[in-house]
mmCIF file of C-alpha atoms and ligand atoms in Angstrom:
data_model
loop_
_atom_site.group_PDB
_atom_site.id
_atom_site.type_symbol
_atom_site.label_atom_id
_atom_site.label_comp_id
_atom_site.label_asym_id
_atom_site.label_seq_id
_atom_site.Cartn_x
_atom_site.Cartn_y
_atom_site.Cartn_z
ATOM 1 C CA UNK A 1 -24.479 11.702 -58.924
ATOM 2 C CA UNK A 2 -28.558 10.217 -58.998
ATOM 3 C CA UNK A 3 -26.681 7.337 -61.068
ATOM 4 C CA UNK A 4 -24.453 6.708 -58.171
ATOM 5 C CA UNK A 5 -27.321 6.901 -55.360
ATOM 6 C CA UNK A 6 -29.949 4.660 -57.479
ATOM 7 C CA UNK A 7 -27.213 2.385 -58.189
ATOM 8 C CA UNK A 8 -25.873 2.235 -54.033
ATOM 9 C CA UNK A 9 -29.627 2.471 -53.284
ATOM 10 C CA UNK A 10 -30.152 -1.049 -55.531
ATOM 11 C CA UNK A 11 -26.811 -2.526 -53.879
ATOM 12 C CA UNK A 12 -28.376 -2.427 -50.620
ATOM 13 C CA UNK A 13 -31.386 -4.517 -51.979
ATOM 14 C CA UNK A 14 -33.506 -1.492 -53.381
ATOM 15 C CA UNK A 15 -36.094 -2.536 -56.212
ATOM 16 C CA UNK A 16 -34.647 -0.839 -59.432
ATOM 17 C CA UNK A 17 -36.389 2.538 -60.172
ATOM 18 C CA UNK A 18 -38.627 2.415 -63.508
ATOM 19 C CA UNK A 19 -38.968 5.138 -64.892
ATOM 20 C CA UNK A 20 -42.326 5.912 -67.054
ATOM 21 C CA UNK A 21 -42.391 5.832 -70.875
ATOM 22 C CA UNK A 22 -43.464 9.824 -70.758
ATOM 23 C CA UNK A 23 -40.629 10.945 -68.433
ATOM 24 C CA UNK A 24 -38.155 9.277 -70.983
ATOM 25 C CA UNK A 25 -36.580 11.266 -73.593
ATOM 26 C CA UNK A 26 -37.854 11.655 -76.821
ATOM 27 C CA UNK A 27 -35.008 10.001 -79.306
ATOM 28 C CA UNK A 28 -34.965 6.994 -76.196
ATOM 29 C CA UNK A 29 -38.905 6.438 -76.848
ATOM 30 C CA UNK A 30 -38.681 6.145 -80.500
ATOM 31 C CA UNK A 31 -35.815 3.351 -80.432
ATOM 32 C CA UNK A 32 -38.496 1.503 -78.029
ATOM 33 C CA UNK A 33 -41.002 2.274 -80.072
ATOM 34 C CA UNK A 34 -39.213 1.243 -83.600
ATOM 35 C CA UNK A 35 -37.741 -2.657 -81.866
ATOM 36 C CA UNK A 36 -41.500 -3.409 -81.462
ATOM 37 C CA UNK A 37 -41.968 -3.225 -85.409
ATOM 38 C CA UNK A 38 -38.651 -5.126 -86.267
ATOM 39 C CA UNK A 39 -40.262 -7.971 -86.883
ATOM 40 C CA UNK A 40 -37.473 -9.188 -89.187
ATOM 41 C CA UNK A 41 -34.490 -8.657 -87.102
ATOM 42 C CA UNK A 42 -36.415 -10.072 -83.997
ATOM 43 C CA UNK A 43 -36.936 -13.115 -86.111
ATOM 44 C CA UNK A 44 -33.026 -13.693 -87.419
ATOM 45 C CA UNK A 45 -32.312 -13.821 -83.848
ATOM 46 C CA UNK A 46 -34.525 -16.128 -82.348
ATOM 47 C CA UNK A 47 -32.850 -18.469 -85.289
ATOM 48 C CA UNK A 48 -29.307 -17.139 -84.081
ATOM 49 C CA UNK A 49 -30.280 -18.020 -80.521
ATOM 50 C CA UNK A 50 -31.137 -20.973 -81.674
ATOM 51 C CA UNK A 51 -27.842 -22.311 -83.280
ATOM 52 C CA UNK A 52 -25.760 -21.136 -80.309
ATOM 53 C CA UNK A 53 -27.673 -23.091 -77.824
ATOM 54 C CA UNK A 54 -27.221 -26.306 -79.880
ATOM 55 C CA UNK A 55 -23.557 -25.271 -80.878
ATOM 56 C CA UNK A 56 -22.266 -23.705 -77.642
ATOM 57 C CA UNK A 57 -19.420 -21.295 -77.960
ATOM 58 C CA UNK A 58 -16.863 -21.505 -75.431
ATOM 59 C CA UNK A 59 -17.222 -18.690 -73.025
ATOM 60 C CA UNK A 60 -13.618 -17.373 -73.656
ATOM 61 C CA UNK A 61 -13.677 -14.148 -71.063
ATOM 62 C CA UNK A 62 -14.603 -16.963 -68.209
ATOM 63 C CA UNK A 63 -12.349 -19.503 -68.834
ATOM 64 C CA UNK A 64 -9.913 -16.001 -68.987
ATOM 65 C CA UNK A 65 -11.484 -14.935 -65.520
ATOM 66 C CA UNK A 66 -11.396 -18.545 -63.911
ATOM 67 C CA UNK A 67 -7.555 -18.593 -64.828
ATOM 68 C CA UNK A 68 -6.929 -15.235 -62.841
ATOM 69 C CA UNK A 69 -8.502 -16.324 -60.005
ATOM 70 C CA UNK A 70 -6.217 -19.395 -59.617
ATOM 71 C CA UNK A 71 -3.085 -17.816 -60.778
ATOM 72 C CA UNK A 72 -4.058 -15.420 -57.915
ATOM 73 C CA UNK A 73 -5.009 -17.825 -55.270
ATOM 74 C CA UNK A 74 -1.717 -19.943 -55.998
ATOM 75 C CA UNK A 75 0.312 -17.399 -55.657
ATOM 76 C CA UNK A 76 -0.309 -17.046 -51.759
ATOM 77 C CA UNK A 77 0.176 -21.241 -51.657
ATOM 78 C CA UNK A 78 3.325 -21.326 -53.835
ATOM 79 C CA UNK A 79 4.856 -17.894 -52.031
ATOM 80 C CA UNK A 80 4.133 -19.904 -48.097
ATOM 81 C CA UNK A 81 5.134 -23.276 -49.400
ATOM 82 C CA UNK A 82 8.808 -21.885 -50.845
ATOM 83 C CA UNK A 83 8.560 -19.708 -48.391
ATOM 84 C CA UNK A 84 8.552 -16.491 -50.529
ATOM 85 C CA UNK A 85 8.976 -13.328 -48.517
ATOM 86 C CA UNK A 86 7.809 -11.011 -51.529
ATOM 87 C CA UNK A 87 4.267 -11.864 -50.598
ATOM 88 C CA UNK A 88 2.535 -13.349 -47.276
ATOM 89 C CA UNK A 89 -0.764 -14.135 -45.972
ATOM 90 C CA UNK A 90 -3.847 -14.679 -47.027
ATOM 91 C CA UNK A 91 -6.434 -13.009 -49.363
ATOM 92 C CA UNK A 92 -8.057 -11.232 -46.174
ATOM 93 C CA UNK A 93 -4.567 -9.623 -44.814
ATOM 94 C CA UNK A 94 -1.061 -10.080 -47.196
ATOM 95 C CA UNK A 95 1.587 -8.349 -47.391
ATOM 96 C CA UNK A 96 3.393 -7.426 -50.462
ATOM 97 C CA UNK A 97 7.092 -6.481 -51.065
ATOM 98 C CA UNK A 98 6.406 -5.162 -47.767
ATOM 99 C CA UNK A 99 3.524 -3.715 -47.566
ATOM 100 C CA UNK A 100 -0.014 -4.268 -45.819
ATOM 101 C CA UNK A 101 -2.297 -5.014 -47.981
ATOM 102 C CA UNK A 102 -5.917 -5.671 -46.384
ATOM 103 C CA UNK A 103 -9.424 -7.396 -47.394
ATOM 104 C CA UNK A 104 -11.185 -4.354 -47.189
ATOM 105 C CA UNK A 105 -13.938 -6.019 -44.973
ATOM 106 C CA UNK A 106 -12.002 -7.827 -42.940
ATOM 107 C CA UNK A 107 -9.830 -4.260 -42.360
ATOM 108 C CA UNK A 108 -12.967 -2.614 -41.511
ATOM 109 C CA UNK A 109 -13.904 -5.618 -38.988
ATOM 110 C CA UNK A 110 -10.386 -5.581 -37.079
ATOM 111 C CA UNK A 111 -10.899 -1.710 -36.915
ATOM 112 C CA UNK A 112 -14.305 -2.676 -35.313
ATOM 113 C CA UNK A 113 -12.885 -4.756 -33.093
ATOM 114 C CA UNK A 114 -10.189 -2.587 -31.963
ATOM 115 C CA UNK A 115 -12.129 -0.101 -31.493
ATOM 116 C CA UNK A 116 -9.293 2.609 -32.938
ATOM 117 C CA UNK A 117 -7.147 3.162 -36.554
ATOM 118 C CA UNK A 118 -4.604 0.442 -36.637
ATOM 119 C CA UNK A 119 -2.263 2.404 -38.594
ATOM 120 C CA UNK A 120 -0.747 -0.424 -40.862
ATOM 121 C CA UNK A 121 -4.332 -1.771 -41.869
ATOM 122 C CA UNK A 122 -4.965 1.813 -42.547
ATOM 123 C CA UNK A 123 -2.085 1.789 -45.204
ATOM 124 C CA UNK A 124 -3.160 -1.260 -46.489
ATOM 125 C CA UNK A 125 -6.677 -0.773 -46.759
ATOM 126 C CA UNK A 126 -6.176 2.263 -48.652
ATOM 127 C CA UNK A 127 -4.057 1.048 -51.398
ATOM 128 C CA UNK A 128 -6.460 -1.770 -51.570
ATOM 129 C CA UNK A 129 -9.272 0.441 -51.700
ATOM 130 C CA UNK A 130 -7.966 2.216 -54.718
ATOM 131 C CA UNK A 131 -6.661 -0.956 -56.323
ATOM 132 C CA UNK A 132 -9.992 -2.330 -56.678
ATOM 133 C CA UNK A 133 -11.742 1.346 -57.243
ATOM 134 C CA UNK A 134 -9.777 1.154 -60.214
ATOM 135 C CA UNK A 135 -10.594 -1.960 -61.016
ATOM 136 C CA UNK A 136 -14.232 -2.230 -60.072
ATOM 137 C CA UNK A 137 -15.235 -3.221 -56.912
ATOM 138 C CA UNK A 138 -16.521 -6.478 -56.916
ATOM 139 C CA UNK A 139 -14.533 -7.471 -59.478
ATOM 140 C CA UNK A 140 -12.803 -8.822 -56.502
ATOM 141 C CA UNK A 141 -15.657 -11.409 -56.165
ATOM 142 C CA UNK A 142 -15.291 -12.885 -60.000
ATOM 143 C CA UNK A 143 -11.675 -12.373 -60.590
ATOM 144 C CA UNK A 144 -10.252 -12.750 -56.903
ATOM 145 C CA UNK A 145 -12.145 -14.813 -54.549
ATOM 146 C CA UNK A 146 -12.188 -18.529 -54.328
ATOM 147 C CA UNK A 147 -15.589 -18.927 -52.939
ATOM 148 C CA UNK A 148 -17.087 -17.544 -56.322
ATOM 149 C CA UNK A 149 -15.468 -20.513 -58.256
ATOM 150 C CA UNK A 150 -16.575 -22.959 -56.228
ATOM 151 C CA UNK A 151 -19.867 -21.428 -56.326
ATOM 152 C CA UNK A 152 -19.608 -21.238 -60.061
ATOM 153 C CA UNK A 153 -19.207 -25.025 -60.033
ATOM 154 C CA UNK A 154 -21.949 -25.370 -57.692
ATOM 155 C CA UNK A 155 -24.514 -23.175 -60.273
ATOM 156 C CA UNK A 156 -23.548 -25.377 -62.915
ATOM 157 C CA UNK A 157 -24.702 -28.633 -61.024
ATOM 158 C CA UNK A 158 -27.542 -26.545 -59.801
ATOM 159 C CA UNK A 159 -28.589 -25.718 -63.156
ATOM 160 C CA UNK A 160 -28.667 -28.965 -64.483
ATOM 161 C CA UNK A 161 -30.521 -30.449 -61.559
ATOM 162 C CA UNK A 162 -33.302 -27.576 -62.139
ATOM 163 C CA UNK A 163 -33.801 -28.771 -65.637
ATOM 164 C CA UNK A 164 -34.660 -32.134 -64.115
ATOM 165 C CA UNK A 165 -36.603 -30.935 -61.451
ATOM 166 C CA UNK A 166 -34.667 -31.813 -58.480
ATOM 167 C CA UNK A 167 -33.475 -28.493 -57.047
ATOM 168 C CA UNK A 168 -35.314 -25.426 -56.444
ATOM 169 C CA UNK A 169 -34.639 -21.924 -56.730
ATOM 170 C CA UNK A 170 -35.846 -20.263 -53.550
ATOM 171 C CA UNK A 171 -35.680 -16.275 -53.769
ATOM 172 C CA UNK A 172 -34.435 -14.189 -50.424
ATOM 173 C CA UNK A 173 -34.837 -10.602 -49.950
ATOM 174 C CA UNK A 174 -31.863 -8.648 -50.980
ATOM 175 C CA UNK A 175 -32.086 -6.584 -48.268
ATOM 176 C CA UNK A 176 -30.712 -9.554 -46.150
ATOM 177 C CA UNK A 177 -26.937 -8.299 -47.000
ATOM 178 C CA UNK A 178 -27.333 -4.824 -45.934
ATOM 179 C CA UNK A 179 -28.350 -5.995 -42.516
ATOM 180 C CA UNK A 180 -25.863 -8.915 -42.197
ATOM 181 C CA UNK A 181 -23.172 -6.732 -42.905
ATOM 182 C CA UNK A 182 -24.799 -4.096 -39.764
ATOM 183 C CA UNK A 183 -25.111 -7.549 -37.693
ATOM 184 C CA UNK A 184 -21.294 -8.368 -38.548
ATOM 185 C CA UNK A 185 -19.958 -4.852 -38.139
ATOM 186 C CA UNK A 186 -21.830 -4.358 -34.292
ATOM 187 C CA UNK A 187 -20.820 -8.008 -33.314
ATOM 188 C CA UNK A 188 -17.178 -6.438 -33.794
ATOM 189 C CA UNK A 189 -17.412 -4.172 -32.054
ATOM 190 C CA UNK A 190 -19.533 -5.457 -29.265
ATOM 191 C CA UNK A 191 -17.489 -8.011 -29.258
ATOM 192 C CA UNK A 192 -13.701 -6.965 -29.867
ATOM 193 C CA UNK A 193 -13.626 -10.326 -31.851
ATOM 194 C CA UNK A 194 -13.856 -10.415 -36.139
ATOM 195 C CA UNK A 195 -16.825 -12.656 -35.996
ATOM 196 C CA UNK A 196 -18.052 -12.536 -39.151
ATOM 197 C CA UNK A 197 -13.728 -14.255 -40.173
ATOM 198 C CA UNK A 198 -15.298 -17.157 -38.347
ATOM 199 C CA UNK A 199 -17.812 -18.125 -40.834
ATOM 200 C CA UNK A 200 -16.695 -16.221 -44.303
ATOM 201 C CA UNK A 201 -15.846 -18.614 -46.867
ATOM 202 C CA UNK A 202 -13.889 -16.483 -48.389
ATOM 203 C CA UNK A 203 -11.493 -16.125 -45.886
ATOM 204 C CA UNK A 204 -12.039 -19.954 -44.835
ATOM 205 C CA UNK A 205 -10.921 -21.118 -48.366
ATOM 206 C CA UNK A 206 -8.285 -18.715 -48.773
ATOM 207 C CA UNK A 207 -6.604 -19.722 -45.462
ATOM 208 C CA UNK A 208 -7.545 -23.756 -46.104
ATOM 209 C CA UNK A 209 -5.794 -23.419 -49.427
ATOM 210 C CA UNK A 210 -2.489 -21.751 -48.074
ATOM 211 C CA UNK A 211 -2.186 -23.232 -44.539
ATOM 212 C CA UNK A 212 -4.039 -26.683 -44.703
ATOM 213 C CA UNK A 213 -7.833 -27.918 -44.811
ATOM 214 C CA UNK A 214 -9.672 -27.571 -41.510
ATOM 215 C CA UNK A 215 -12.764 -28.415 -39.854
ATOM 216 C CA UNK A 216 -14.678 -24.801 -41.008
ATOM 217 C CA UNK A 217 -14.582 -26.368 -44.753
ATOM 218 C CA UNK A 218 -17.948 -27.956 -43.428
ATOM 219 C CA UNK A 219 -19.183 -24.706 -43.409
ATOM 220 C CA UNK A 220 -18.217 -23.830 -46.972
ATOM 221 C CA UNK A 221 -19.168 -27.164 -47.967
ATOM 222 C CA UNK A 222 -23.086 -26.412 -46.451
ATOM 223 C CA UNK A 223 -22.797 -24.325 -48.277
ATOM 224 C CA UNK A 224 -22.425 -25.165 -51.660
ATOM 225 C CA UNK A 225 -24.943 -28.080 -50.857
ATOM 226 C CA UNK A 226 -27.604 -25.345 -49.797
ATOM 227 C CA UNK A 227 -26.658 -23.201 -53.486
ATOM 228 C CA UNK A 228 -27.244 -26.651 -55.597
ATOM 229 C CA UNK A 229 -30.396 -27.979 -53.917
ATOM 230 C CA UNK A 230 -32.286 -24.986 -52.723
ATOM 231 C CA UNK A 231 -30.920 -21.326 -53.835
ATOM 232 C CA UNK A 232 -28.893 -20.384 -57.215
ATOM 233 C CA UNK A 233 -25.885 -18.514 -55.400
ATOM 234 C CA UNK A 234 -27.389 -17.692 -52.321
ATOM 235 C CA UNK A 235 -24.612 -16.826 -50.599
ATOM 236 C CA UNK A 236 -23.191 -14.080 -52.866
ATOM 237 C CA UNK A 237 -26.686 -12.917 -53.601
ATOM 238 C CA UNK A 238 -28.209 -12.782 -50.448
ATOM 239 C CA UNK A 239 -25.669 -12.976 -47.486
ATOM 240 C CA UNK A 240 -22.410 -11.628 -48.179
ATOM 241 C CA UNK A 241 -20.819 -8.911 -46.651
ATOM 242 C CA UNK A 242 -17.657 -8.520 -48.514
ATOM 243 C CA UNK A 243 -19.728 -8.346 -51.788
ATOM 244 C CA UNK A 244 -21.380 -5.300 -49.910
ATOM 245 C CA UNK A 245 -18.233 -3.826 -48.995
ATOM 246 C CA UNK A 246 -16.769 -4.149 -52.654
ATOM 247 C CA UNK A 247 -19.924 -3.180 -54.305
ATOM 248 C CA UNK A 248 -19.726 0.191 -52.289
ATOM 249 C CA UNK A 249 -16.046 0.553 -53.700
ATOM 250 C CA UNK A 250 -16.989 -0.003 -57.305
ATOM 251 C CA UNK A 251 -20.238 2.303 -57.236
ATOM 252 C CA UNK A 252 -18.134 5.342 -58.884
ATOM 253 C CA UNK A 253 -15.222 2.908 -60.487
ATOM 254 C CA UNK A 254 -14.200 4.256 -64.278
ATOM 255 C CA UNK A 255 -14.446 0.408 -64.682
ATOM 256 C CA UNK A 256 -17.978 -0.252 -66.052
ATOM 257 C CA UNK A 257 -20.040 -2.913 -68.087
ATOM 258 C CA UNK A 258 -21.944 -0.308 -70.575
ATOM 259 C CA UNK A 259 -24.959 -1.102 -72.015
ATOM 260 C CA UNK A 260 -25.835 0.334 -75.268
ATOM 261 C CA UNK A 261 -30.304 0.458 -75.885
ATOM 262 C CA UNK A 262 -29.779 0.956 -79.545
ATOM 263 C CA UNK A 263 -28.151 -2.817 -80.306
ATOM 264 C CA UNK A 264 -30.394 -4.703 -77.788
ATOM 265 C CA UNK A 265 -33.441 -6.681 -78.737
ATOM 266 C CA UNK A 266 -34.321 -7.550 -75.256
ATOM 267 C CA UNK A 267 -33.938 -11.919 -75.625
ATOM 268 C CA UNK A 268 -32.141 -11.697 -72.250
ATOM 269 C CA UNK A 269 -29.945 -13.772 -72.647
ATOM 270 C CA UNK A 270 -27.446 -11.656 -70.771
ATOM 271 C CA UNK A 271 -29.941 -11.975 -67.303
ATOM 272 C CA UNK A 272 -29.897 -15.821 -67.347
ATOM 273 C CA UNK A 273 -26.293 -15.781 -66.724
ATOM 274 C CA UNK A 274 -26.079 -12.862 -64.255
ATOM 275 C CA UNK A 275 -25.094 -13.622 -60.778
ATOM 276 C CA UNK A 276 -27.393 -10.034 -59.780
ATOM 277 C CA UNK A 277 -29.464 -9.878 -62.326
ATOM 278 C CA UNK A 278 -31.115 -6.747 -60.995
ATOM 279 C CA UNK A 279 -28.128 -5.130 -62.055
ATOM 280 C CA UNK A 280 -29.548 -5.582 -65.444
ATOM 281 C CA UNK A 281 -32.919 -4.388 -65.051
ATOM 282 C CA UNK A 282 -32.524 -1.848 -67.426
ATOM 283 C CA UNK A 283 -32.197 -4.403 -70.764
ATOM 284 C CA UNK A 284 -35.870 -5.517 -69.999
ATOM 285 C CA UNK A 285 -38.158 -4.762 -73.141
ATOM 286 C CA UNK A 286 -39.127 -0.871 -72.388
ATOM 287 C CA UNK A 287 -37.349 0.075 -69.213
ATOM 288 C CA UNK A 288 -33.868 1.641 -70.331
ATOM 289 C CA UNK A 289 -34.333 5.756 -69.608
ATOM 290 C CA UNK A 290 -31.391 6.613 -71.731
ATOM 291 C CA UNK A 291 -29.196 5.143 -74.820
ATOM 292 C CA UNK A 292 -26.440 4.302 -72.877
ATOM 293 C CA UNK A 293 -26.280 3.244 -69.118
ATOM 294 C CA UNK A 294 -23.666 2.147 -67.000
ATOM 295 C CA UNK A 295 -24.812 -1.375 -65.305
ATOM 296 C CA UNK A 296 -24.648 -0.382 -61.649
ATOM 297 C CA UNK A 297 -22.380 -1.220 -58.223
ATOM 298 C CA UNK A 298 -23.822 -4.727 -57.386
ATOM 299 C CA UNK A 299 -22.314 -5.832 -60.954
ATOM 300 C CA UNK A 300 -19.395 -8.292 -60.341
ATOM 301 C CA UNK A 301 -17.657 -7.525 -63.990
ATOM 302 C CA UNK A 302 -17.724 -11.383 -64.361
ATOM 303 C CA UNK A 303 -18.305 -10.539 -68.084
ATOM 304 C CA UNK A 304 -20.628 -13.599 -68.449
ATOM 305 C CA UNK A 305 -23.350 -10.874 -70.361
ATOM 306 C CA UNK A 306 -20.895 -9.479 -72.332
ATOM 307 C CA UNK A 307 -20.144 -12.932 -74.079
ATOM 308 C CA UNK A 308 -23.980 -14.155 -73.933
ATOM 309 C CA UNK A 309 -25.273 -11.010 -75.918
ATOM 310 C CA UNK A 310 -26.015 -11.643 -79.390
ATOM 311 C CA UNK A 311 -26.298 -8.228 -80.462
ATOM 312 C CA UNK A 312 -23.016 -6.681 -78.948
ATOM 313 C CA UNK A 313 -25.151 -4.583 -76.389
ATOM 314 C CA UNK A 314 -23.349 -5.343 -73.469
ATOM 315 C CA UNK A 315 -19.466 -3.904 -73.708
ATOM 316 C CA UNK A 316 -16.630 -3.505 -71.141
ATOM 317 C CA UNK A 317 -16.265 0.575 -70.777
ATOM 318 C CA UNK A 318 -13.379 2.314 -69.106
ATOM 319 C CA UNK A 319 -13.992 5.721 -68.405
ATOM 320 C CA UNK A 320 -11.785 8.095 -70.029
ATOM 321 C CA UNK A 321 -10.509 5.130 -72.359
ATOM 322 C CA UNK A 322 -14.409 4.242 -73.542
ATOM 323 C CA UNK A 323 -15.349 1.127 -74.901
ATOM 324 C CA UNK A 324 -12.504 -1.921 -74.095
ATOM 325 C CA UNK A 325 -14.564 -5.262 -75.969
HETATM 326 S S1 SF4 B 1 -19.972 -12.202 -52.589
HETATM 327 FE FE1 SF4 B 1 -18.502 -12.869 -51.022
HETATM 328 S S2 SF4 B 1 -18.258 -15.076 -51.257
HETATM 329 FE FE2 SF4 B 1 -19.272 -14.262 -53.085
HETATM 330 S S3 SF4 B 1 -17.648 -13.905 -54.501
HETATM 331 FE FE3 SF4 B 1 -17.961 -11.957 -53.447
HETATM 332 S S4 SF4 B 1 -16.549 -12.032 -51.712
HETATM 333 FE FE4 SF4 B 1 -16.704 -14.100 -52.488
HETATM 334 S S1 SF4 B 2 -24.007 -7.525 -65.290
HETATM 335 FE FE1 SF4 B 2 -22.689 -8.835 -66.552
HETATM 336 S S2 SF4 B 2 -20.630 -8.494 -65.782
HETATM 337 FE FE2 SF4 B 2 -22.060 -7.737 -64.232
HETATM 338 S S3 SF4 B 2 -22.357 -9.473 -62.855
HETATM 339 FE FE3 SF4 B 2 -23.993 -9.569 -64.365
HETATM 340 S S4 SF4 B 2 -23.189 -10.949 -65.959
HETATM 341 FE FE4 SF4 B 2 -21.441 -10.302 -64.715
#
């Protein structure tokens, strides 16, 4: 249960907990202790490192991911344009063979706004809630949303531009979110009106895709212009309250990236691709309390660190069905 709380408490923008050398258990010191000395196997992958970034693998479980996210995302446009009855709407309220399925913020908003249990949403909402219990949370935001592709695009460029010097990577508090999402949540229901639909790009995108551009893509494309120039992924970092809401869904998911303190060496290569990489605090030289730790709620199970670890310390775990890849 502390796992749960210090990982909800670090999803709300929390600094992650570290926990000193001498509280640590004996067997977890000495594997700190011994990677210090292994000079050797340090060494052989420095030279490993090396190779890949001249070589470049294809990341296989992102091109996977990117693919799922379009197959999803066409599905609403090809079921509205043939006019397919099995499913319709958009990502943030759908129905399927007949039944409600909700955005789980967007649920929560109209609920706001309504100011009592709309009983359909209520049905939808819950399958959806369990659906993406079981399948992680925020998985939603890597697999599912169409914001986070864009936004993938838009790191890429940003990336590049960085090397040269012409973008910056301003930092925001974390805490931001949490407070958004309280903004967003009273404006409902001061309001009676889902104000935060207005400007999510989710929701904007989704909707543009199925239905038909409209003017709100200036928003999205802001944007994306503000992420290149002036702040890696702000928006899911920093802003986001559907993240939040997802995050808070995942924090007990059987769905886990599991890290695994004896096979890492600590290059971190796994935090320069990380959308949150506060989720991966623990793979810092010295910090991991225990052997094995389950990466926490804020983790998007994008699967980026599981294909940028050299050593294999990064797997996908599945509670009661253990390690997946
Ligand atoms: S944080 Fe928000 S915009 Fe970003 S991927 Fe998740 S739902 Fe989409
Ligand atoms: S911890 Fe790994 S799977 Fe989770 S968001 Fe970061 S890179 Fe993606």
């Amino acid at each position: 249960m502390s796992r749960v709380m210090e990982s909800l408490r670090v999803l709300f923008g929390g600094t992650p907990r570290r926990v000193d050398k001498k509280d640590m258990p004996a067997e977890v010191r000495e594997v700190h202790r011994q990677k210090v000395g292994d000079k050797e196997r340090i060494a052989a992958l420095r030279a490993e490192l090396a190779h890949k970034a001249e070589h470049r693998p294809p990341e296989k479980k992102r091109r996977l991911r990117w693919t799922v996210l379009i197959a999803v995302n066409l599905l609403f446009v090809l079921s509205y344009y043939f006019d397919v009855q099995l499913l319709e709407g958009a990502l943030t309220a759908s129905r399927f063979a007949g039944f409600h399925l909700a955005d789980l913020n967007s649920a929560l908003q109209v609920m706001l706004a309504f100011k009592h249990v709309v009983i359909n949403l209520l049905i939808g909402t819950t399958t959806v809630f369990i659906m993406w219990w079981l399948m992680g949370g925020r998985s939603f935001c890597s697999w599912v949303c169409p914001y986070h592709l864009l936004a993938e695009w838009a790191e890429m460029l940003h990336l590049k531009l960085r090397a040269r010097g012409m973008a910056r990577d301003i930092q925001f508090d974390r805490r931001t979110r949490t407070w958004l999402w309280l903004l967003f949540a009273a404006l409902a229901l001061a309001t009676g009106y889902t104000v935060y639909e207005t400007i999510s790009p989710t929701g904007i995108l989704s909707r543009a895709l199925i239905y038909g551009p409209g003017v709100a893509l200036v928003w999205v494309a802001l944007l994306l212009l503000f992420e290149i120039f002036f702040s890696r992924r702000a928006w899911c970092r920093y802003a986001c309250p559907i993240g939040l809401t997802y995050g808070i869904v995942g924090a007990t998911s059987p769905f886990t990236v599991h890290y695994s303190l004896p096979n890492c060496f600590h290059e971190g290569e796994c935090r320069k691709v990380c959308l949150v990489p506060h989720v991966l605090d623990t793979v810092i030289k010295g910090r991991a309390a225990a052997m094995e730790v389950d990466i926490g709620a804020d983790c998007t199970r994008c699967l980026r660190c599981v294909d940028a670890c050299p050593t294999g310390a990064l797997s996908i775990k599945y509670k009661g069905l253990g390690d997946l890849l």
